[in-house]
Short mmCIF file of C-alpha atoms in Angstrom, two decimals:
data_model
loop_
_atom_site.label_atom_id
_atom_site.label_comp_id
_atom_site.label_asym_id
_atom_site.label_seq_id
_atom_site.Cartn_x
_atom_site.Cartn_y
_atom_site.Cartn_z
CA MET A 218 40.00 172.54 33.06
CA ARG A 219 37.50 172.67 30.24
CA GLN A 220 37.38 169.65 27.89
CA GLY A 221 38.52 171.72 24.87
CA SER A 222 41.54 173.11 26.74
CA MET A 223 42.44 169.62 27.92
CA LYS A 224 42.43 168.30 24.34
CA VAL A 225 44.70 171.16 23.22
CA SER A 226 47.08 170.48 26.11
CA ILE A 227 47.28 166.78 25.28
CA LEU A 228 47.96 167.60 21.61
CA LEU A 229 50.75 170.02 22.56
CA LEU A 230 52.32 167.40 24.83
CA CYS A 231 52.25 164.84 21.98
CA VAL A 232 53.94 167.32 19.63
CA PHE A 233 56.53 168.12 22.30
CA PHE A 234 57.41 164.50 22.94
CA CYS A 235 57.56 163.70 19.19
CA CYS A 236 59.92 166.62 18.64
CA ALA A 237 61.96 165.55 21.65
CA LEU A 238 62.29 162.02 20.25
CA ASN A 239 63.42 163.39 16.87
CA ALA A 240 65.83 165.79 18.55
CA ASN A 241 67.36 162.92 20.51
CA ALA A 242 68.14 160.93 17.35
CA THR A 243 71.84 160.97 16.54
CA SER A 244 72.31 162.31 13.01
CA PHE A 245 75.03 161.27 10.57
CA SER A 246 75.25 163.28 7.37
CA VAL A 247 77.07 161.87 4.38
CA GLY A 248 78.52 165.35 3.86
CA SER A 249 80.38 165.06 7.17
CA TYR A 250 82.14 161.96 5.83
CA GLY A 251 83.31 163.48 2.58
CA ALA A 252 80.33 163.21 0.19
CA LYS A 253 80.29 166.12 -2.28
CA GLY A 254 76.86 165.77 -3.90
CA ASP A 255 78.51 166.51 -7.24
CA PRO A 256 77.82 163.89 -9.97
CA SER A 257 81.39 164.28 -11.25
CA VAL A 258 82.73 162.96 -7.91
CA ASP A 259 82.41 159.35 -6.70
CA ASP A 260 80.79 159.40 -3.24
CA THR A 261 80.70 155.64 -2.66
CA THR A 262 83.37 155.60 0.06
CA ALA A 263 81.75 158.50 1.91
CA PHE A 264 78.41 156.65 2.02
CA VAL A 265 80.04 153.45 3.26
CA ASN A 266 81.88 155.31 6.03
CA THR A 267 78.73 157.15 7.08
CA TRP A 268 76.92 153.84 7.40
CA LYS A 269 79.72 152.33 9.50
CA ALA A 270 79.44 155.21 11.98
CA ALA A 271 75.64 155.11 12.08
CA CYS A 272 75.55 151.33 12.46
CA ALA A 273 77.91 151.50 15.45
CA SER A 274 75.77 154.09 17.23
CA SER A 275 73.13 153.23 19.83
CA GLY A 276 69.63 154.59 20.27
CA ASP A 277 67.66 156.16 17.43
CA VAL A 278 69.76 157.22 14.45
CA GLU A 279 69.32 159.36 11.33
CA LEU A 280 71.42 158.95 8.19
CA LEU A 281 71.01 162.20 6.28
CA ILE A 282 71.57 162.54 2.54
CA PRO A 283 71.10 166.27 1.84
CA GLN A 284 70.02 167.75 -1.47
CA GLY A 285 72.53 167.22 -4.24
CA THR A 286 73.38 164.58 -6.83
CA TYR A 287 75.53 161.73 -5.57
CA PHE A 288 77.36 159.36 -7.92
CA LEU A 289 77.63 155.86 -6.44
CA GLY A 290 78.88 152.40 -7.19
CA GLN A 291 77.53 149.50 -5.15
CA VAL A 292 76.60 150.50 -1.58
CA ILE A 293 75.69 147.89 1.04
CA PHE A 294 74.01 149.11 4.24
CA ARG A 295 74.30 145.85 6.19
CA GLY A 296 73.80 144.92 9.82
CA PRO A 297 73.66 143.76 12.46
CA CYS A 298 73.85 147.23 14.03
CA LYS A 299 73.70 148.72 17.54
CA PHE A 300 70.95 151.28 16.90
CA ASN A 301 67.32 150.75 17.87
CA THR A 302 65.94 152.40 14.73
CA ILE A 303 67.39 154.25 11.77
CA THR A 304 65.79 156.84 9.49
CA VAL A 305 67.52 157.20 6.15
CA ASN A 306 66.51 160.70 5.10
CA LEU A 307 67.09 160.85 1.36
CA LYS A 308 66.75 164.45 0.17
CA GLY A 309 69.03 164.22 -2.85
CA VAL A 310 69.39 162.18 -6.02
CA LEU A 311 71.52 159.04 -6.08
CA LYS A 312 72.94 158.17 -9.50
CA ALA A 313 74.21 154.65 -10.16
CA SER A 314 77.44 153.98 -11.97
CA THR A 315 76.96 152.76 -15.54
CA ASP A 316 80.04 150.53 -15.22
CA LEU A 317 78.65 147.05 -14.48
CA SER A 318 82.01 145.87 -13.13
CA ARG A 319 81.43 148.20 -10.14
CA PHE A 320 78.75 145.86 -8.77
CA GLY A 321 80.96 142.87 -8.03
CA LYS A 322 79.29 139.53 -7.42
CA GLY A 323 76.11 141.07 -6.04
CA ASP A 324 73.00 141.65 -8.07
CA ASP A 325 72.03 144.96 -6.51
CA TRP A 326 73.11 148.59 -6.40
CA VAL A 327 71.90 149.79 -2.97
CA GLU A 328 71.15 147.19 -0.30
CA PHE A 329 69.63 147.49 3.17
CA SER A 330 70.05 144.18 4.99
CA PHE A 331 70.10 142.26 8.28
CA PHE A 332 68.87 144.83 10.80
CA ASN A 333 65.63 146.05 12.37
CA GLY A 334 63.79 149.35 12.38
CA LEU A 335 64.47 151.01 9.02
CA THR A 336 62.57 154.05 7.79
CA LEU A 337 63.55 155.24 4.31
CA THR A 338 61.99 158.59 3.44
CA GLY A 339 62.77 162.15 2.37
CA GLY A 340 61.41 162.62 -1.16
CA GLY A 341 64.69 161.83 -2.92
CA THR A 342 65.35 159.66 -5.97
CA PHE A 343 67.28 156.53 -6.89
CA ASP A 344 68.39 156.93 -10.51
CA GLY A 345 69.63 153.57 -11.76
CA GLN A 346 70.83 155.00 -15.10
CA GLY A 347 69.66 151.79 -16.71
CA ARG A 348 69.51 152.91 -20.32
CA SER A 349 73.15 152.06 -20.93
CA SER A 350 72.59 148.50 -19.58
CA TRP A 351 69.23 147.44 -21.02
CA SER A 352 70.79 146.31 -24.30
CA LYS A 353 73.05 143.96 -22.28
CA ASN A 354 70.09 142.24 -20.60
CA GLU A 355 69.73 138.73 -22.05
CA CYS A 356 67.11 137.55 -19.53
CA PRO A 357 64.04 138.13 -21.76
CA THR A 358 65.39 135.57 -24.27
CA LYS A 359 67.97 133.47 -22.40
CA LYS A 360 66.96 131.20 -19.52
CA ASN A 361 70.33 131.08 -17.72
CA CYS A 362 71.21 134.75 -18.01
CA LYS A 363 73.36 137.09 -15.93
CA VAL A 364 71.02 139.23 -13.85
CA LEU A 365 71.69 142.96 -13.86
CA PRO A 366 71.68 144.98 -10.61
CA THR A 367 68.40 145.73 -8.85
CA SER A 368 68.36 149.39 -7.83
CA VAL A 369 67.37 148.94 -4.18
CA LYS A 370 67.13 145.64 -2.34
CA PHE A 371 65.72 145.12 1.16
CA VAL A 372 66.97 141.85 2.67
CA SER A 373 66.11 140.22 6.01
CA LEU A 374 64.68 143.37 7.57
CA THR A 375 62.11 143.48 10.37
CA ASN A 376 59.80 146.46 10.88
CA ALA A 377 60.84 148.43 7.82
CA GLU A 378 58.98 151.32 6.19
CA VAL A 379 59.65 153.03 2.87
CA LYS A 380 57.63 156.16 2.16
CA GLY A 381 57.83 159.16 -0.11
CA VAL A 382 60.82 158.15 -2.25
CA ASN A 383 61.26 157.72 -6.00
CA SER A 384 63.07 155.45 -8.42
CA LYS A 385 63.75 155.85 -12.13
CA ASP A 386 65.40 153.82 -14.88
CA PRO A 387 66.76 150.82 -12.96
CA LYS A 388 69.08 148.39 -14.70
CA PHE A 389 66.80 145.54 -13.57
CA PHE A 390 64.13 145.72 -10.81
CA HIS A 391 63.42 149.01 -9.04
CA PHE A 392 62.93 147.48 -5.56
CA GLY A 393 63.41 143.92 -4.28
CA VAL A 394 61.95 142.77 -0.95
CA LEU A 395 63.52 139.50 0.21
CA GLN A 396 62.99 137.63 3.50
CA CYS A 397 61.47 140.64 5.24
CA ASN A 398 58.95 140.66 8.09
CA ASN A 399 56.54 143.58 8.52
CA PHE A 400 57.60 145.65 5.53
CA LYS A 401 55.54 148.69 4.48
CA ALA A 402 55.87 150.90 1.40
CA SER A 403 53.66 153.88 0.62
CA ASN A 404 53.60 156.99 -1.52
CA ILE A 405 56.42 155.84 -3.74
CA TYR A 406 56.84 156.69 -7.42
CA LEU A 407 58.61 154.23 -9.71
CA LYS A 408 59.18 155.04 -13.38
CA ALA A 409 60.90 153.46 -16.39
CA PRO A 410 60.07 153.31 -20.12
CA GLU A 411 57.52 150.78 -21.31
CA ASP A 412 60.15 148.98 -23.41
CA SER A 413 62.77 148.68 -20.64
CA PRO A 414 63.36 144.95 -19.98
CA ASN A 415 62.75 143.30 -16.58
CA THR A 416 62.24 146.60 -14.79
CA ASP A 417 59.71 145.24 -12.27
CA GLY A 418 58.55 147.92 -9.87
CA ILE A 419 58.56 145.90 -6.64
CA HIS A 420 59.41 142.19 -6.45
CA ILE A 421 58.51 140.44 -3.18
CA GLU A 422 59.89 137.05 -2.20
CA ARG A 423 59.94 134.87 0.95
CA SER A 424 58.45 137.68 3.05
CA LYS A 425 55.65 138.01 5.59
CA SER A 426 53.28 140.87 6.44
CA VAL A 427 54.03 143.18 3.53
CA SER A 428 51.92 146.16 2.44
CA ILE A 429 52.36 148.31 -0.66
CA THR A 430 49.90 151.22 -0.72
CA ALA A 431 49.09 154.58 -2.33
CA SER A 432 51.83 154.42 -4.97
CA THR A 433 52.32 155.04 -8.69
CA ILE A 434 54.28 152.58 -10.81
CA GLY A 435 54.89 152.76 -14.55
CA THR A 436 57.60 150.52 -15.94
CA GLY A 437 58.63 147.88 -18.49
CA ASP A 438 57.60 144.74 -16.60
CA ASP A 439 55.33 143.86 -13.66
CA CYS A 440 54.33 146.86 -11.57
CA ILE A 441 54.39 144.51 -8.58
CA SER A 442 55.38 140.84 -8.64
CA ILE A 443 54.71 138.43 -5.78
CA GLY A 444 57.20 135.60 -5.92
CA GLN A 445 57.52 132.35 -3.97
CA GLY A 446 57.29 131.92 -0.21
CA ASN A 447 55.17 134.97 0.65
CA SER A 448 52.30 135.29 3.12
CA ASP A 449 49.97 138.10 4.23
CA VAL A 450 50.60 140.60 1.45
CA LEU A 451 48.37 143.68 0.96
CA ILE A 452 48.47 145.79 -2.20
CA SER A 453 46.11 148.76 -2.23
CA GLY A 454 45.71 152.13 -3.89
CA ILE A 455 48.13 151.43 -6.75
CA LYS A 456 48.19 153.24 -10.09
CA CYS A 457 49.86 150.77 -12.45
CA GLY A 458 50.78 151.51 -16.05
CA PRO A 459 52.46 151.06 -18.38
CA GLY A 460 53.91 147.64 -17.65
CA HIS A 461 52.77 144.04 -17.25
CA GLY A 462 50.26 144.60 -14.46
CA ILE A 463 50.22 143.11 -10.95
CA SER A 464 51.42 139.52 -10.97
CA VAL A 465 51.70 136.51 -8.73
CA GLY A 466 54.75 134.68 -10.01
CA SER A 467 56.23 133.41 -11.94
CA LEU A 468 56.08 130.35 -9.70
CA GLY A 469 57.20 126.74 -10.07
CA ARG A 470 60.44 127.36 -11.91
CA TYR A 471 62.86 126.15 -9.22
CA PRO A 472 62.92 123.18 -6.82
CA ASN A 473 61.48 123.51 -3.32
CA GLU A 474 59.76 126.85 -3.77
CA GLY A 475 57.72 128.10 -0.83
CA ASN A 476 53.93 128.36 -0.81
CA VAL A 477 52.14 131.66 -1.41
CA GLN A 478 49.09 132.47 0.68
CA GLY A 479 47.06 135.39 1.96
CA LEU A 480 47.22 138.02 -0.81
CA ILE A 481 44.84 140.98 -1.16
CA VAL A 482 45.01 143.33 -4.15
CA LYS A 483 42.35 146.03 -3.98
CA ASP A 484 41.25 149.59 -4.78
CA SER A 485 43.67 150.06 -7.66
CA ILE A 486 43.78 151.34 -11.25
CA ILE A 487 45.59 149.47 -14.03
CA PHE A 488 45.93 151.15 -17.42
CA GLY A 489 47.66 150.48 -20.74
CA THR A 490 49.33 147.28 -19.54
CA THR A 491 49.84 143.90 -21.20
CA ASN A 492 48.12 142.18 -18.26
CA GLY A 493 45.87 143.29 -15.45
CA VAL A 494 45.93 140.92 -12.47
CA ARG A 495 47.79 137.74 -13.28
CA ILE A 496 48.88 134.43 -11.75
CA LYS A 497 51.62 132.70 -13.76
CA THR A 498 53.25 129.33 -13.10
CA TRP A 499 55.76 127.31 -15.11
CA GLU A 500 55.03 124.05 -16.83
CA ASN A 501 57.13 121.03 -15.86
CA SER A 502 57.72 122.35 -12.33
CA PRO A 503 60.50 120.47 -10.51
CA SER A 504 58.47 120.22 -7.26
CA TRP A 505 54.98 120.77 -5.84
CA SER A 506 53.85 124.01 -4.18
CA ASN A 507 50.58 125.72 -3.25
CA VAL A 508 48.92 129.08 -3.91
CA ASP A 509 45.94 129.70 -1.64
CA ASN A 510 43.56 132.43 -0.48
CA MET A 511 43.95 135.35 -2.88
CA THR A 512 41.51 138.20 -3.43
CA PHE A 513 41.58 140.79 -6.23
CA GLN A 514 38.87 143.37 -5.54
CA ASN A 515 37.64 146.76 -6.73
CA ILE A 516 40.12 147.14 -9.56
CA LYS A 517 39.55 149.41 -12.57
CA MET A 518 41.05 148.31 -15.90
CA ASN A 519 41.59 150.82 -18.69
CA ASN A 520 42.65 149.48 -22.12
CA VAL A 521 44.36 146.44 -20.63
CA TYR A 522 45.25 143.26 -22.51
CA ASN A 523 44.33 140.18 -20.47
CA PRO A 524 42.65 142.00 -17.55
CA ILE A 525 42.16 138.76 -15.58
CA ILE A 526 44.53 135.91 -16.35
CA ILE A 527 45.64 132.68 -14.73
CA ASP A 528 48.33 131.10 -16.90
CA GLN A 529 49.74 127.79 -15.72
CA ASN A 530 51.46 127.22 -19.05
CA TYR A 531 53.82 130.13 -18.57
CA CYS A 532 57.19 130.20 -20.29
CA PRO A 533 58.62 133.31 -21.97
CA TYR A 534 61.26 131.43 -23.99
CA TYR A 535 61.18 129.71 -27.37
CA ASN A 536 62.67 126.40 -26.18
CA CYS A 537 60.35 125.61 -23.26
CA ASP A 538 60.10 122.17 -21.70
CA ARG A 539 56.41 121.32 -21.97
CA SER A 540 56.80 117.63 -21.18
CA ALA A 541 54.73 117.87 -17.97
CA PRO A 542 52.10 120.24 -16.56
CA SER A 543 52.68 122.70 -13.74
CA LYS A 544 52.88 121.31 -10.20
CA VAL A 545 51.68 124.53 -8.56
CA LYS A 546 48.25 123.99 -6.96
CA LEU A 547 45.91 127.01 -7.01
CA SER A 548 42.89 127.24 -4.69
CA ASN A 549 40.50 129.83 -3.26
CA ILE A 550 41.11 132.61 -5.78
CA PHE A 551 38.57 135.48 -5.80
CA PHE A 552 38.07 138.23 -8.40
CA LYS A 553 35.48 140.75 -7.20
CA ASP A 554 34.26 144.02 -8.70
CA ILE A 555 36.70 144.10 -11.61
CA THR A 556 35.51 146.65 -14.19
CA GLY A 557 36.71 148.59 -17.22
CA SER A 558 37.95 147.84 -20.72
CA SER A 559 39.89 145.01 -22.32
CA LYS A 560 42.03 145.37 -25.45
CA SER A 561 41.83 141.60 -25.98
CA GLN A 562 38.55 139.86 -26.70
CA ALA A 563 39.41 137.20 -24.11
CA ALA A 564 38.93 139.49 -21.12
CA VAL A 565 39.11 136.55 -18.71
CA THR A 566 41.57 133.68 -19.15
CA VAL A 567 41.80 130.87 -16.61
CA LYS A 568 44.16 128.18 -17.90
CA CYS A 569 45.04 125.87 -15.04
CA SER A 570 47.24 122.82 -14.71
CA GLN A 571 46.02 119.46 -15.93
CA ALA A 572 47.98 117.86 -13.09
CA ALA A 573 46.40 120.08 -10.42
CA PRO A 574 43.21 121.79 -11.65
CA CYS A 575 42.39 125.10 -9.95
CA GLN A 576 39.97 124.77 -7.06
CA ASN A 577 37.35 127.31 -6.01
CA VAL A 578 38.03 130.15 -8.44
CA ASN A 579 35.30 132.77 -8.05
CA LEU A 580 34.42 135.72 -10.31
CA GLN A 581 31.88 138.11 -8.79
CA ASN A 582 30.63 141.29 -10.45
CA VAL A 583 33.10 141.33 -13.32
CA ASN A 584 32.27 143.85 -16.06
CA LEU A 585 34.96 144.14 -18.73
CA GLN A 586 34.02 145.60 -22.10
CA TYR A 587 36.03 144.68 -25.19
CA THR A 588 37.36 147.77 -26.97
CA GLY A 589 37.07 145.97 -30.33
CA GLY A 590 33.30 146.35 -30.28
CA SER A 591 32.12 142.73 -30.13
CA ASN A 592 31.30 140.78 -26.98
CA PRO A 593 34.19 139.86 -24.66
CA THR A 594 34.83 136.22 -23.91
CA ALA A 595 36.08 134.05 -21.06
CA VAL A 596 38.45 131.16 -21.76
CA CYS A 597 38.84 128.46 -19.12
CA SER A 598 40.48 125.06 -18.77
CA TYR A 599 41.05 122.65 -15.87
CA ALA A 600 39.34 124.93 -13.36
CA ASN A 601 36.62 124.57 -10.75
CA ILE A 602 35.18 128.02 -11.42
CA ALA A 603 32.03 129.94 -10.44
CA PHE A 604 30.57 133.22 -11.75
CA SER A 605 28.08 135.40 -9.84
CA GLY A 606 26.61 138.89 -9.99
CA THR A 607 27.45 140.84 -13.15
CA LYS A 608 28.89 138.51 -15.79
CA VAL A 609 30.66 140.40 -18.57
CA PRO A 610 32.09 138.39 -20.20
CA ALA A 611 29.61 135.55 -19.89
CA GLU A 612 30.77 132.62 -17.83
CA CYS A 613 32.79 129.90 -19.45
CA THR A 614 32.77 126.17 -19.02
CA SER A 615 35.98 124.47 -17.98
CA ALA A 616 37.61 121.63 -19.91
#
């Protein structure tokens, strides 16, 4: 057999086996369990019953949500389950109830939790219908506030992948990733108005081996926020704006927070945001924690306030306790090849903790032009910091 014919034969065999695997997946359609796909009809019970059947099935499973608009209250897709893997094929639009009493004690709308092998795909949309709830959100001004529902939360999943789905107008966060291991998201589109409160795109907490790639996020808070207890997080190919940029934190607010280590943010565009890449920690932290080994590289800023900012005096409230400095220790932080334009003259701000000065902060080939016409500046305090390569703004001296 000629080499070319052999390659074609191998390719055809691969296609055959892939199709055979898909054909062998047991499919459960929400329509078979009573869902109407009519926004005037509540389909919550139909979704719950479809999940119960899928969860009890063995092998590879598909949960199909055909085209249509489905009105839902709180829906919990929770394991453990018998299947090996499950593909949730979202073709339609899910619309959240605007009645906050429908969400019970939980702080989420749709939850996938406590099982392995999730793939969420299909090109469909989660519509949180958050506009009716944003005026009820007291969290921007009140420290001990009632948190509104996150649109989609992923909890204690292993080997999960989210690709090609959309979210709009959440009541609170779009997506939350909590205690997951090997979680991947790609080609997702998250959208909310610039003035919508606390509508973080993706919040990650206490998770390991997470990647967020090739996605577009425009919202009213952080495009992506990396909370406490995370390790080995990759963020790449993100278009972020409007919003508050890509943030680590806030950290140091609660006792016994986990360390954060091994973050890479690269090859992304941030535009029209209040911050670019940011690390934020609370003053007067109740306990010590560490942030180590973070790289922000090849990021283009376009009309961004605070393109590079480390803020260890973070507190968004008027009555902040500033009686002690932050107890979050930052070390080995690298900003490389960060270019573009800053809407604030202080294009680089590195304000570290007096109790634990930042160690080994490196800025290499940073070129950020101030849109106001004069020279940009760098403001630094309590930091062991080094500049190399292109230095715009000029390097600062630490207090």
